[in-house]
Amino acid sequence: MRKRAASASAAAKSVAKGKSKGHDAFFTSPDPSSKPYHFDLPSFPTATAASCSLNTTPASYLRHPPSPPPSAKAMTTTLATISDLKALASSRTDSLKRHLDLCHSDILKDFDASNTRLSKRFKIQTKACLQLTEEAEKDYKKIADRISEHTEIIKASYAEVISEAHSTASRVCKVSIPELIQSMEKAIEGLRNRYKIPATPI
């Protein structure tokens, strides 16, 4: 019985001693070397960064890749206070702005290059169309000149044919027909004399 009482009293003393130590540790001042704040924030991409990564071309993305987010260990070591968090947010915002500016400049360069290529191609096509139009106009003029020449030749030949027809018709009407009438009258008169037919009927 005495042994049991001694062991119980020793256990009670150890529990009281532990409680006093915990109470003293709770009310003691914190270690100045320890960090007052501890933030473990994962880095999520913002909507602006996501839209920029979707809208930028692969070439511009490869030329100016965005800065990789810091690891969780580095963030836990750097983010000690609210001011550190603000500084990190401002630095990330500045880097995002720089990346957006670079993406914007690359997109503008690509747009200008494509615009110059399209303008050059348009000029070349326009020049080719103008050359084809000039050649078509030249061919049309040649064909029109030939048609007008053939028309003049046809008109001249028609006028010659008409003049020859008029001359032959007038010659026939004025010379050939009277000569034919006279020869027919002579033939009739010879027949009358041969067969002794009176000129006037009895």
Short mmCIF file of C-alpha atoms in Angstrom, two decimals:
data_model
loop_
_atom_site.label_atom_id
_atom_site.label_comp_id
_atom_site.label_asym_id
_atom_site.label_seq_id
_atom_site.Cartn_x
_atom_site.Cartn_y
_atom_site.Cartn_z
CA MET A 1 0.00 0.00 0.00
CA ARG A 2 2.79 2.42 0.80
CA LYS A 3 4.43 1.67 -2.58
CA ARG A 4 1.18 2.39 -4.42
CA ALA A 5 0.71 5.71 -2.58
CA ALA A 6 4.28 6.75 -3.37
CA SER A 7 3.86 5.97 -7.08
CA ALA A 8 0.55 7.91 -7.22
CA SER A 9 2.08 10.94 -5.55
CA ALA A 10 5.02 10.86 -8.01
CA ALA A 11 2.65 10.73 -10.98
CA ALA A 12 0.63 13.67 -9.64
CA LYS A 13 3.80 15.71 -9.18
CA SER A 14 4.91 14.99 -12.79
CA VAL A 15 1.50 16.03 -14.19
CA ALA A 16 1.53 19.27 -12.17
CA LYS A 17 5.04 20.02 -13.32
CA GLY A 18 4.03 19.48 -16.99
CA LYS A 19 1.02 21.78 -16.58
CA SER A 20 3.16 24.53 -15.08
CA LYS A 21 5.63 24.21 -17.94
CA GLY A 22 2.82 24.48 -20.54
CA HIS A 23 1.36 27.52 -18.77
CA ASP A 24 4.75 29.24 -18.70
CA ALA A 25 5.34 28.42 -22.38
CA PHE A 26 1.96 29.89 -23.35
CA PHE A 27 2.60 33.20 -21.61
CA THR A 28 6.23 33.58 -22.66
CA SER A 29 7.11 36.01 -25.54
CA PRO A 30 7.61 34.45 -29.00
CA ASP A 31 11.00 33.91 -30.50
CA PRO A 32 12.01 36.98 -32.55
CA SER A 33 13.75 34.74 -35.11
CA SER A 34 10.48 32.92 -35.83
CA LYS A 35 8.24 34.30 -38.67
CA PRO A 36 4.99 36.00 -37.54
CA TYR A 37 3.06 35.08 -40.73
CA HIS A 38 3.20 32.06 -42.91
CA PHE A 39 1.35 32.02 -46.27
CA ASP A 40 1.36 29.04 -48.59
CA LEU A 41 -0.49 30.37 -51.63
CA PRO A 42 -0.48 28.36 -54.89
CA SER A 43 0.06 30.36 -58.05
CA PHE A 44 -3.09 30.37 -60.19
CA PRO A 45 -3.04 31.94 -63.68
CA THR A 46 -5.19 35.03 -63.98
CA ALA A 47 -7.89 35.51 -66.64
CA THR A 48 -5.75 38.08 -68.46
CA ALA A 49 -2.77 35.73 -68.59
CA ALA A 50 -5.00 32.88 -69.77
CA SER A 51 -6.52 35.02 -72.55
CA CYS A 52 -3.07 36.21 -73.62
CA SER A 53 -1.77 32.63 -73.73
CA LEU A 54 -4.80 31.66 -75.86
CA ASN A 55 -4.61 34.64 -78.24
CA THR A 56 -0.84 34.79 -78.74
CA THR A 57 0.76 32.88 -81.55
CA PRO A 58 3.08 29.93 -80.83
CA ALA A 59 6.02 31.83 -82.32
CA SER A 60 5.59 34.80 -80.01
CA TYR A 61 5.05 32.46 -77.07
CA LEU A 62 8.31 30.69 -77.87
CA ARG A 63 10.15 33.97 -78.39
CA HIS A 64 8.95 35.45 -75.09
CA PRO A 65 7.86 32.67 -72.72
CA PRO A 66 6.28 33.83 -69.47
CA SER A 67 8.34 33.67 -66.34
CA PRO A 68 7.68 30.42 -64.46
CA PRO A 69 5.80 30.76 -61.18
CA PRO A 70 7.89 30.41 -58.06
CA SER A 71 7.82 27.10 -56.27
CA ALA A 72 5.87 26.55 -53.07
CA LYS A 73 9.08 26.32 -51.07
CA ALA A 74 10.34 29.67 -52.40
CA MET A 75 6.97 31.29 -51.70
CA THR A 76 6.95 29.98 -48.14
CA THR A 77 10.44 31.37 -47.60
CA THR A 78 9.69 34.77 -49.20
CA LEU A 79 6.10 35.46 -48.08
CA ALA A 80 6.74 36.37 -44.48
CA THR A 81 4.63 39.53 -44.15
CA ILE A 82 1.78 41.35 -45.90
CA SER A 83 4.28 43.75 -47.45
CA ASP A 84 6.15 40.80 -48.94
CA LEU A 85 2.86 39.53 -50.37
CA LYS A 86 2.12 42.94 -51.88
CA ALA A 87 5.63 43.15 -53.33
CA LEU A 88 5.26 39.69 -54.86
CA ALA A 89 1.86 40.60 -56.33
CA SER A 90 3.23 43.83 -57.81
CA SER A 91 6.26 42.04 -59.27
CA ARG A 92 4.03 39.36 -60.77
CA THR A 93 1.75 42.07 -62.18
CA ASP A 94 4.73 43.91 -63.70
CA SER A 95 6.08 40.73 -65.26
CA LEU A 96 2.63 39.94 -66.63
CA LYS A 97 2.37 43.45 -68.09
CA ARG A 98 5.80 43.11 -69.70
CA HIS A 99 4.82 39.75 -71.15
CA LEU A 100 1.56 41.20 -72.48
CA ASP A 101 3.44 44.12 -74.04
CA LEU A 102 5.88 41.74 -75.71
CA CYS A 103 3.01 39.58 -76.98
CA HIS A 104 1.23 42.68 -78.27
CA SER A 105 4.35 43.92 -80.06
CA ASP A 106 4.93 40.49 -81.62
CA ILE A 107 1.31 40.33 -82.79
CA LEU A 108 1.64 43.82 -84.29
CA LYS A 109 4.86 42.81 -86.06
CA ASP A 110 3.21 39.68 -87.47
CA PHE A 111 0.18 41.71 -88.55
CA ASP A 112 2.38 44.31 -90.25
CA ALA A 113 4.38 41.61 -92.02
CA SER A 114 1.23 39.86 -93.26
CA ASN A 115 -0.21 43.22 -94.32
CA THR A 116 2.91 44.05 -96.34
CA ARG A 117 2.84 40.60 -97.94
CA LEU A 118 -0.81 41.00 -98.86
CA SER A 119 -0.23 44.50 -100.25
CA LYS A 120 2.68 43.27 -102.37
CA ARG A 121 0.62 40.35 -103.65
CA PHE A 122 -2.29 42.69 -104.39
CA LYS A 123 0.02 45.04 -106.31
CA ILE A 124 1.43 42.14 -108.33
CA GLN A 125 -2.04 40.82 -109.14
CA THR A 126 -3.25 44.31 -110.05
CA LYS A 127 -0.27 44.82 -112.36
CA ALA A 128 -0.91 41.46 -114.03
CA CYS A 129 -4.59 42.34 -114.50
CA LEU A 130 -3.65 45.70 -116.02
CA GLN A 131 -1.24 44.01 -118.42
CA LEU A 132 -3.91 41.52 -119.46
CA THR A 133 -6.39 44.36 -119.95
CA GLU A 134 -3.91 46.28 -122.12
CA GLU A 135 -3.19 43.18 -124.21
CA ALA A 136 -6.92 42.53 -124.63
CA GLU A 137 -7.45 46.15 -125.71
CA LYS A 138 -4.61 45.85 -128.24
CA ASP A 139 -6.08 42.64 -129.65
CA TYR A 140 -9.52 44.26 -129.80
CA LYS A 141 -8.09 47.24 -131.70
CA LYS A 142 -6.33 44.92 -134.15
CA ILE A 143 -9.52 42.94 -134.75
CA ALA A 144 -11.56 46.14 -135.12
CA ASP A 145 -9.03 47.52 -137.62
CA ARG A 146 -9.15 44.30 -139.63
CA ILE A 147 -12.94 44.31 -139.60
CA SER A 148 -13.02 47.93 -140.76
CA GLU A 149 -10.49 47.15 -143.53
CA HIS A 150 -12.53 44.18 -144.72
CA THR A 151 -15.68 46.30 -144.56
CA GLU A 152 -14.08 48.99 -146.73
CA ILE A 153 -12.88 46.36 -149.20
CA ILE A 154 -16.37 44.81 -149.38
CA LYS A 155 -17.93 48.24 -149.87
CA ALA A 156 -15.47 49.08 -152.65
CA SER A 157 -16.06 45.76 -154.42
CA TYR A 158 -19.83 46.19 -154.08
CA ALA A 159 -19.61 49.69 -155.53
CA GLU A 160 -17.56 48.33 -158.46
CA VAL A 161 -20.07 45.56 -159.08
CA ILE A 162 -22.98 48.01 -158.96
CA SER A 163 -21.23 50.43 -161.32
CA GLU A 164 -20.42 47.63 -163.77
CA ALA A 165 -24.02 46.40 -163.59
CA HIS A 166 -25.32 49.89 -164.25
CA SER A 167 -22.95 50.38 -167.20
CA THR A 168 -23.82 47.02 -168.75
CA ALA A 169 -27.54 47.59 -168.23
CA SER A 170 -27.39 51.05 -169.77
CA ARG A 171 -25.34 49.73 -172.71
CA VAL A 172 -27.79 46.90 -173.26
CA CYS A 173 -30.75 49.23 -173.05
CA LYS A 174 -29.23 51.87 -175.31
CA VAL A 175 -27.21 49.89 -177.86
CA SER A 176 -27.85 46.18 -177.83
CA ILE A 177 -31.64 46.24 -177.79
CA PRO A 178 -31.99 48.77 -180.68
CA GLU A 179 -29.44 46.84 -182.72
CA LEU A 180 -31.33 43.64 -182.05
CA ILE A 181 -34.60 45.30 -183.06
CA GLN A 182 -33.06 46.57 -186.32
CA SER A 183 -31.63 43.17 -187.16
CA MET A 184 -34.98 41.51 -186.50
CA GLU A 185 -36.73 44.06 -188.71
CA LYS A 186 -34.21 43.40 -191.50
CA ALA A 187 -34.75 39.68 -191.20
CA ILE A 188 -38.51 40.09 -191.35
CA GLU A 189 -38.18 42.36 -194.39
CA GLY A 190 -36.00 39.80 -196.15
CA LEU A 191 -38.51 37.05 -195.51
CA ARG A 192 -41.28 39.20 -196.94
CA ASN A 193 -39.28 39.90 -200.07
CA ARG A 194 -38.42 36.26 -200.51
CA TYR A 195 -41.93 34.99 -200.18
CA LYS A 196 -43.49 38.05 -201.81
CA ILE A 197 -45.59 38.96 -198.83
CA PRO A 198 -47.02 42.43 -199.03
CA ALA A 199 -46.01 44.79 -196.26
CA THR A 200 -49.61 45.75 -195.58
CA PRO A 201 -52.28 43.08 -195.33
CA ILE A 202 -54.93 42.87 -198.09
#
